[in-house]
Amino acid sequence: EQHPDMDSPADMYLEGSDQHRGWFQSSLLVSMGARDRAPYKTVLTHGFILDEQGEAMSKSKGNVISPEEIIGKFGADVLRLWVVSEDYRNDVKVSFEILERIAEAYRRIRNTLRFLLGNLTDFDPEQHTVDYGELMELDRWALHQLFVLIKEVERAYEKFEFHKIFHLVHKFCIVEMSSIYLDVLKDRLYCSGADQPERRSAQTALFAIASALIRLLAPILVFTSDESWQYLSRDSESVHLTDFPTPPPEWFDEELNKRWEKLLEVRELVLTALEQARRQRVIGHSLDAGVNILTSNRKWFELLESYKLILADFFIVSAVKITLTSAEKIPKREESGEEKALPIFVEISPAPGKKCERCWRFDIKVGSDAEFPTLCERCSNVLRRAQ
């Protein structure tokens, strides 16, 4: 109370669960008697660290793993990530096997950041940012997912539920990003012209995702976040001197998200069919494939037809055809659960045309350009503009 930079009551008392009958209680009793109020605004209690057998760590047992030992092997950020990955309110087990799993999760998060940063090297947000209304719809879907992530992580920080932050960010990196968005985006990033609107649209979303993700992780992965921020911001300011991200309200678009949830259901069916076709040696790479989607449901047909220009990119195949037919002509799928209710069947066949040596897609127009006889029309145009 005498310190000029401190307030009373304290913002937080932080100690182990053994202090419920100790410091927490004794200071509470004294403060109530002397000040007629609690000495703290918040009490946060934690459990204790146990070995992999669930035994308390002690030097006499020889089962202590020191932080220095962990940092020496994995680095400080992996140690910090392990701390937040566990629900500290209970006793927590630790072993090198557990830490190896956390190190793998750390690599997935770090690799996501590397991909984002690697595809922003020629992007200047002051010059190249595309207005939200002009972004491609898949990029707006990604920003919707980012909006939801930011809000959920913010709530978890406010409630000190750090383990939720780990699971939210990890899932975002490996599912929404790596398995869906970034996987689909590679063709647009690598094969479009450098300044084409569709590539700048993707980079606008990638920059927003990288900027938010680095700042969300900064209190946890302090060194990785600071290093990543130097590449993203290209100035000397530390990420630890910035604010948490505040997503624009327009990023949240539940109607758009519902449409893309349906498209993702279809994508799962396509990916399963592609895997079966690979096993049967009908195709090799997914870009060798042409996809025919059969449905007897007009609403599904109209939805897919409205997206037919981007479905080949979304499925990472060379061609997509959508066929509306009678229910009797749709083969029965041996599937259970919710997928069984989807009135859709996917046929896979080798894609027509020749393989473009630049983007690897099969296209019937490969060979029609005398100047670039081994390229598809899109790649020919890209190279012609670059000359």
Coordinates of C-alpha atoms in Angstrom, one line a residue:
E1 CA 0.0 0.0 0.0
Q2 CA 3.0 2.3 0.4
H3 CA 4.3 1.6 -3.1
P4 CA 3.5 4.4 -5.5
D5 CA 3.1 2.0 -8.5
M6 CA 0.9 -0.5 -6.7
D7 CA -2.7 -0.7 -5.8
S8 CA -4.6 -2.3 -3.0
P9 CA -6.3 -4.7 -3.1
A10 CA -3.9 -6.8 -5.2
D11 CA -5.1 -7.7 -8.7
M12 CA -4.3 -11.4 -8.1
Y13 CA -3.1 -13.8 -5.5
L14 CA -1.3 -16.7 -7.3
E15 CA -0.2 -19.8 -5.4
G16 CA -0.6 -23.6 -5.1
S17 CA -3.8 -25.3 -3.9
D18 CA -2.1 -25.9 -0.5
Q19 CA -2.6 -22.2 0.2
H20 CA -6.3 -22.4 0.5
R21 CA -5.8 -22.9 4.2
G22 CA -2.6 -20.9 4.2
W23 CA -1.7 -17.5 2.7
F24 CA -5.1 -17.1 0.9
Q25 CA -7.0 -17.6 4.1
S26 CA -4.7 -15.9 6.6
S27 CA -4.4 -12.7 4.5
L28 CA -8.1 -12.7 3.9
L29 CA -8.9 -12.9 7.6
V30 CA -6.4 -10.1 8.4
S31 CA -7.6 -7.9 5.6
M32 CA -11.2 -8.3 6.5
G33 CA -10.4 -7.4 10.1
A34 CA -8.2 -4.4 9.2
R35 CA -9.7 -3.1 5.9
D36 CA -13.2 -4.7 5.9
R37 CA -12.5 -6.1 2.4
A38 CA -10.6 -8.9 0.7
P39 CA -6.9 -8.2 0.0
Y40 CA -7.2 -9.4 -3.6
K41 CA -9.5 -9.0 -6.6
T42 CA -8.8 -12.5 -8.0
V43 CA -7.4 -15.7 -6.6
L44 CA -5.7 -18.2 -9.0
T45 CA -4.6 -21.6 -7.6
H46 CA -2.6 -24.2 -9.4
G47 CA -1.8 -27.9 -8.8
F48 CA 1.6 -29.5 -8.6
I49 CA 4.0 -31.1 -11.1
L50 CA 4.2 -34.9 -11.0
D51 CA 6.4 -37.4 -12.8
E52 CA 4.9 -39.6 -15.5
Q53 CA 3.9 -42.2 -12.8
G54 CA 1.9 -39.6 -11.0
E55 CA 4.5 -39.3 -8.2
A56 CA 5.4 -36.0 -6.6
M57 CA 8.8 -34.8 -7.8
S58 CA 11.6 -34.7 -5.2
K59 CA 15.4 -34.8 -5.2
S60 CA 15.5 -37.7 -2.9
K61 CA 13.4 -39.8 -5.4
G62 CA 15.6 -38.6 -8.3
N63 CA 12.6 -37.9 -10.5
V64 CA 13.0 -34.2 -10.9
I65 CA 13.2 -32.7 -14.4
S66 CA 14.6 -29.2 -14.2
P67 CA 13.4 -26.4 -16.5
E68 CA 17.1 -25.9 -17.6
E69 CA 17.2 -29.5 -18.8
I70 CA 14.0 -29.0 -20.8
I71 CA 15.1 -25.7 -22.3
G72 CA 18.4 -27.2 -23.2
K73 CA 16.7 -29.9 -25.2
F74 CA 13.6 -28.3 -26.6
G75 CA 14.0 -24.5 -26.1
A76 CA 12.1 -22.1 -23.8
D77 CA 9.1 -21.8 -26.1
V78 CA 8.3 -25.5 -26.0
L79 CA 8.5 -25.4 -22.2
R80 CA 6.1 -22.5 -22.1
L81 CA 3.8 -24.2 -24.6
W82 CA 3.7 -27.3 -22.4
V83 CA 2.8 -25.2 -19.4
V84 CA -0.2 -23.7 -21.2
S85 CA -1.3 -26.9 -22.8
E86 CA -2.1 -28.4 -19.4
D87 CA -5.0 -27.5 -17.1
Y88 CA -2.8 -26.1 -14.3
R89 CA -5.7 -26.1 -11.9
N90 CA -5.1 -29.8 -11.4
D91 CA -1.8 -31.7 -10.7
V92 CA 0.1 -32.0 -14.0
K93 CA 2.3 -34.9 -15.2
V94 CA 5.5 -34.2 -17.1
S95 CA 8.0 -36.4 -18.9
F96 CA 10.2 -36.2 -21.9
E97 CA 7.7 -38.3 -23.9
I98 CA 5.0 -35.7 -23.1
L99 CA 7.4 -32.9 -24.0
E100 CA 8.1 -34.6 -27.4
R101 CA 4.4 -34.5 -28.2
I102 CA 4.3 -30.8 -27.3
A103 CA 7.4 -30.2 -29.4
E104 CA 5.6 -31.7 -32.4
A105 CA 2.6 -29.4 -31.8
Y106 CA 5.0 -26.5 -31.6
R107 CA 6.5 -27.4 -35.0
R108 CA 3.1 -27.5 -36.5
I109 CA 2.3 -24.0 -35.2
R110 CA 5.8 -22.7 -36.2
N111 CA 5.5 -24.2 -39.7
T112 CA 2.1 -22.5 -40.2
L113 CA 3.8 -19.2 -39.3
R114 CA 6.6 -20.0 -41.7
F115 CA 4.2 -20.6 -44.6
L116 CA 2.4 -17.4 -43.9
L117 CA 5.5 -15.3 -43.7
G118 CA 7.1 -17.1 -46.7
N119 CA 4.2 -16.1 -48.9
L120 CA 4.2 -12.4 -47.8
T121 CA 7.8 -11.5 -48.9
D122 CA 6.5 -9.4 -51.8
F123 CA 3.4 -8.1 -50.0
D124 CA 3.4 -4.5 -48.8
P125 CA 0.2 -3.9 -46.8
E126 CA 0.3 -0.2 -47.5
Q127 CA 0.2 -0.8 -51.3
H128 CA -1.3 -4.3 -51.9
T129 CA -4.1 -4.7 -49.4
V130 CA -7.4 -5.6 -51.1
D131 CA -10.6 -4.1 -49.6
Y132 CA -12.7 -6.7 -47.7
G133 CA -15.6 -6.4 -50.2
E134 CA -13.3 -7.3 -53.1
L135 CA -11.7 -10.3 -51.4
M136 CA -12.3 -13.8 -52.9
E137 CA -14.9 -15.7 -50.9
L138 CA -12.6 -18.3 -49.7
D139 CA -10.4 -15.6 -48.2
R140 CA -13.4 -14.1 -46.5
W141 CA -14.2 -17.5 -45.1
A142 CA -10.7 -17.7 -43.6
L143 CA -11.1 -14.2 -42.0
H144 CA -14.4 -15.4 -40.5
Q145 CA -12.5 -18.3 -38.9
L146 CA -9.9 -15.9 -37.7
F147 CA -12.5 -13.6 -36.2
V148 CA -14.0 -16.6 -34.2
L149 CA -10.5 -17.7 -33.1
I150 CA -9.5 -14.2 -31.8
K151 CA -12.8 -13.9 -29.8
E152 CA -12.4 -17.4 -28.3
V153 CA -8.7 -16.9 -27.4
E154 CA -9.5 -13.5 -25.9
R155 CA -12.2 -15.0 -23.7
A156 CA -9.8 -17.8 -22.6
Y157 CA -7.1 -15.3 -21.7
E158 CA -9.6 -13.3 -19.6
K159 CA -10.6 -16.5 -17.7
F160 CA -7.0 -17.7 -17.4
E161 CA -8.0 -20.8 -19.3
F162 CA -4.6 -21.1 -21.0
H163 CA -5.0 -24.7 -22.0
K164 CA -8.0 -23.7 -24.2
I165 CA -5.7 -21.2 -26.0
F166 CA -3.3 -24.0 -26.9
H167 CA -6.1 -26.3 -28.2
L168 CA -7.8 -23.5 -30.1
V169 CA -4.6 -22.2 -31.9
H170 CA -3.3 -25.7 -32.5
K171 CA -6.6 -26.8 -34.1
F172 CA -6.8 -23.6 -36.2
C173 CA -3.3 -24.2 -37.5
I174 CA -3.7 -27.9 -38.5
V175 CA -7.4 -27.9 -39.5
E176 CA -8.7 -24.6 -40.8
M177 CA -5.3 -23.5 -42.1
S178 CA -3.0 -26.4 -43.1
S179 CA -5.7 -29.0 -44.0
I180 CA -8.1 -26.6 -45.8
Y181 CA -7.2 -23.0 -46.5
L182 CA -3.5 -23.1 -47.0
D183 CA -3.6 -26.4 -48.9
V184 CA -6.2 -24.9 -51.4
L185 CA -4.3 -21.6 -51.6
K186 CA -1.0 -23.0 -52.9
D187 CA -2.0 -23.0 -56.5
R188 CA -3.3 -19.4 -56.4
L189 CA -0.1 -18.2 -54.6
Y190 CA 2.4 -20.1 -56.7
C191 CA 0.9 -20.1 -60.2
S192 CA -1.0 -16.8 -60.5
G193 CA 0.8 -13.7 -61.6
A194 CA 2.6 -11.8 -58.8
D195 CA 0.2 -8.8 -59.0
Q196 CA -3.0 -10.5 -60.0
P197 CA -6.0 -9.6 -57.9
E198 CA -6.6 -13.2 -56.8
R199 CA -3.1 -13.5 -55.4
R200 CA -3.2 -10.2 -53.7
S201 CA -6.5 -11.2 -52.2
A202 CA -4.9 -14.3 -50.7
Q203 CA -2.0 -12.3 -49.4
T204 CA -4.3 -9.8 -47.8
A205 CA -5.9 -12.6 -45.8
L206 CA -2.5 -14.2 -45.0
F207 CA -1.2 -11.0 -43.7
A208 CA -4.2 -10.5 -41.4
I209 CA -3.9 -14.1 -40.2
A210 CA -0.2 -13.9 -39.5
S211 CA -0.5 -10.5 -37.7
A212 CA -3.3 -11.8 -35.5
L213 CA -1.8 -15.2 -34.8
I214 CA 1.6 -13.9 -33.8
R215 CA 0.1 -11.4 -31.4
L216 CA -2.3 -14.0 -29.9
L217 CA 0.7 -16.3 -29.3
A218 CA 3.1 -13.6 -28.0
P219 CA 2.4 -14.1 -24.3
I220 CA 3.2 -17.9 -24.7
L221 CA 5.7 -18.4 -27.6
V222 CA 7.6 -15.2 -26.6
F223 CA 10.7 -15.8 -28.7
T224 CA 9.0 -17.4 -31.8
S225 CA 6.5 -14.6 -31.9
D226 CA 9.0 -11.8 -31.6
E227 CA 11.2 -13.3 -34.3
S228 CA 8.1 -13.8 -36.6
W229 CA 7.0 -10.2 -36.0
Q230 CA 10.3 -8.9 -37.2
Y231 CA 9.8 -10.6 -40.5
L232 CA 6.1 -9.5 -40.7
S233 CA 6.4 -5.8 -39.6
R234 CA 9.9 -5.2 -41.0
D235 CA 10.7 -2.7 -38.3
S236 CA 12.4 -2.8 -34.9
E237 CA 9.2 -2.7 -32.8
S238 CA 8.8 -5.8 -30.7
V239 CA 5.5 -7.7 -30.8
H240 CA 5.4 -7.4 -27.1
L241 CA 4.9 -3.6 -27.5
T242 CA 1.8 -4.0 -29.7
D243 CA -1.9 -4.5 -28.8
F244 CA -3.9 -7.7 -29.1
P245 CA -5.8 -8.0 -32.5
T246 CA -9.2 -6.4 -32.8
P247 CA -11.0 -8.0 -35.8
P248 CA -13.3 -5.8 -37.9
P249 CA -17.0 -6.7 -37.4
E250 CA -17.4 -7.4 -41.1
W251 CA -15.1 -10.4 -40.9
F252 CA -17.8 -12.3 -39.0
D253 CA -20.2 -13.7 -41.7
E254 CA -22.2 -16.6 -40.5
E255 CA -24.2 -16.9 -43.7
L256 CA -21.0 -17.3 -45.8
N257 CA -19.6 -19.7 -43.2
K258 CA -22.8 -21.9 -43.5
R259 CA -22.3 -22.1 -47.3
W260 CA -18.7 -23.1 -46.9
E261 CA -19.5 -25.7 -44.3
K262 CA -21.7 -27.4 -46.9
L263 CA -18.9 -27.1 -49.5
L264 CA -16.5 -28.6 -47.0
E265 CA -18.9 -31.6 -46.5
V266 CA -18.7 -32.2 -50.3
R267 CA -14.9 -31.7 -50.2
E268 CA -14.6 -34.5 -47.6
L269 CA -16.5 -36.8 -50.0
V270 CA -14.3 -35.8 -52.9
L271 CA -11.1 -36.4 -50.9
T272 CA -12.4 -39.9 -49.8
A273 CA -13.2 -40.7 -53.5
L274 CA -9.8 -39.4 -54.6
E275 CA -8.0 -41.6 -52.0
Q276 CA -10.0 -44.7 -53.2
A277 CA -9.1 -43.8 -56.9
R278 CA -5.4 -43.6 -55.9
R279 CA -5.5 -47.0 -54.2
Q280 CA -7.2 -48.4 -57.3
R281 CA -4.5 -46.7 -59.5
V282 CA -7.1 -44.7 -61.5
I283 CA -5.0 -41.6 -60.7
G284 CA -1.7 -40.7 -59.1
H285 CA -1.8 -37.1 -57.9
S286 CA -5.1 -35.4 -57.2
L287 CA -4.5 -33.1 -60.1
D288 CA -4.6 -36.1 -62.4
A289 CA -8.3 -36.3 -61.6
G290 CA -11.5 -35.1 -63.1
V291 CA -14.5 -35.1 -60.7
N292 CA -18.1 -35.7 -61.5
I293 CA -20.5 -34.9 -58.6
L294 CA -23.9 -36.5 -59.0
T295 CA -26.9 -35.3 -57.0
S296 CA -30.7 -35.6 -57.1
N297 CA -31.2 -32.6 -54.7
R298 CA -31.8 -29.4 -56.6
K299 CA -30.6 -27.2 -53.7
W300 CA -27.3 -29.0 -53.6
F301 CA -27.0 -28.8 -57.3
E302 CA -27.7 -25.0 -57.3
L303 CA -25.2 -24.5 -54.5
L304 CA -22.5 -26.4 -56.3
E305 CA -23.3 -24.8 -59.7
S306 CA -22.9 -21.3 -58.1
Y307 CA -19.4 -22.3 -57.1
K308 CA -18.4 -24.3 -60.2
L309 CA -15.7 -21.9 -61.3
I310 CA -13.7 -22.4 -58.1
L311 CA -14.5 -26.1 -57.2
A312 CA -11.5 -27.5 -59.1
D313 CA -9.2 -25.2 -57.0
F314 CA -11.1 -26.1 -53.8
F315 CA -10.8 -29.9 -54.4
I316 CA -7.3 -29.6 -55.9
V317 CA -8.2 -31.4 -59.1
S318 CA -8.1 -30.5 -62.7
A319 CA -11.8 -30.6 -63.7
V320 CA -15.2 -30.7 -61.9
K321 CA -18.5 -31.5 -63.5
I322 CA -21.9 -31.3 -61.6
T323 CA -24.7 -33.5 -62.7
L324 CA -28.3 -33.3 -61.6
T325 CA -30.0 -36.7 -61.9
S326 CA -32.7 -38.9 -60.4
A327 CA -32.2 -40.5 -57.1
E328 CA -32.3 -44.0 -58.7
K329 CA -29.2 -43.2 -60.8
I330 CA -27.1 -42.3 -57.9
P331 CA -25.1 -45.2 -56.6
K332 CA -25.4 -46.0 -52.9
R333 CA -22.5 -45.2 -50.7
E334 CA -21.4 -47.4 -47.9
E335 CA -21.2 -44.7 -45.3
S336 CA -22.8 -44.1 -42.0
G337 CA -23.7 -41.2 -39.7
E338 CA -24.4 -37.7 -41.1
E339 CA -22.6 -38.3 -44.4
K340 CA -25.2 -41.0 -45.3
A341 CA -27.8 -38.2 -45.5
L342 CA -25.8 -36.2 -48.1
P343 CA -27.6 -36.8 -51.4
I344 CA -24.3 -36.7 -53.4
F345 CA -22.1 -39.3 -55.1
V346 CA -18.6 -38.6 -56.4
E347 CA -17.1 -40.2 -59.5
I348 CA -13.4 -40.0 -60.2
S349 CA -11.8 -40.4 -63.7
P350 CA -8.6 -39.3 -65.3
A351 CA -8.8 -35.6 -66.2
P352 CA -9.1 -34.8 -70.0
G353 CA -6.3 -33.0 -71.8
K354 CA -2.6 -32.7 -71.3
K355 CA -0.6 -31.9 -68.2
C356 CA 0.6 -28.3 -67.9
E357 CA 4.3 -28.5 -66.9
R358 CA 4.0 -25.3 -64.8
C359 CA 0.9 -25.9 -62.6
W360 CA 0.5 -29.6 -63.2
R361 CA -3.1 -29.4 -64.1
F362 CA -4.6 -31.3 -67.0
D363 CA -6.2 -29.0 -69.5
I364 CA -7.6 -29.5 -73.0
K365 CA -6.0 -26.2 -74.1
V366 CA -2.4 -27.3 -73.3
G367 CA -0.6 -27.2 -76.7
S368 CA -2.8 -24.6 -78.3
D369 CA -0.4 -21.7 -77.6
A370 CA 2.5 -21.7 -80.1
E371 CA 4.6 -19.6 -77.8
F372 CA 4.1 -21.8 -74.8
P373 CA 3.1 -25.2 -76.2
T374 CA 3.6 -27.1 -72.9
L375 CA 1.5 -24.7 -70.8
C376 CA -2.2 -24.2 -70.1
E377 CA -4.0 -21.0 -71.0
R378 CA -3.7 -19.5 -67.5
C379 CA 0.0 -20.2 -67.2
S380 CA 0.7 -18.9 -70.7
N381 CA -1.0 -15.6 -69.9
V382 CA 0.9 -15.3 -66.7
L383 CA 4.3 -15.7 -68.4
R384 CA 3.3 -13.5 -71.2
R385 CA 2.4 -10.7 -68.8
A386 CA 5.7 -11.2 -67.0
Q387 CA 7.9 -10.7 -70.1

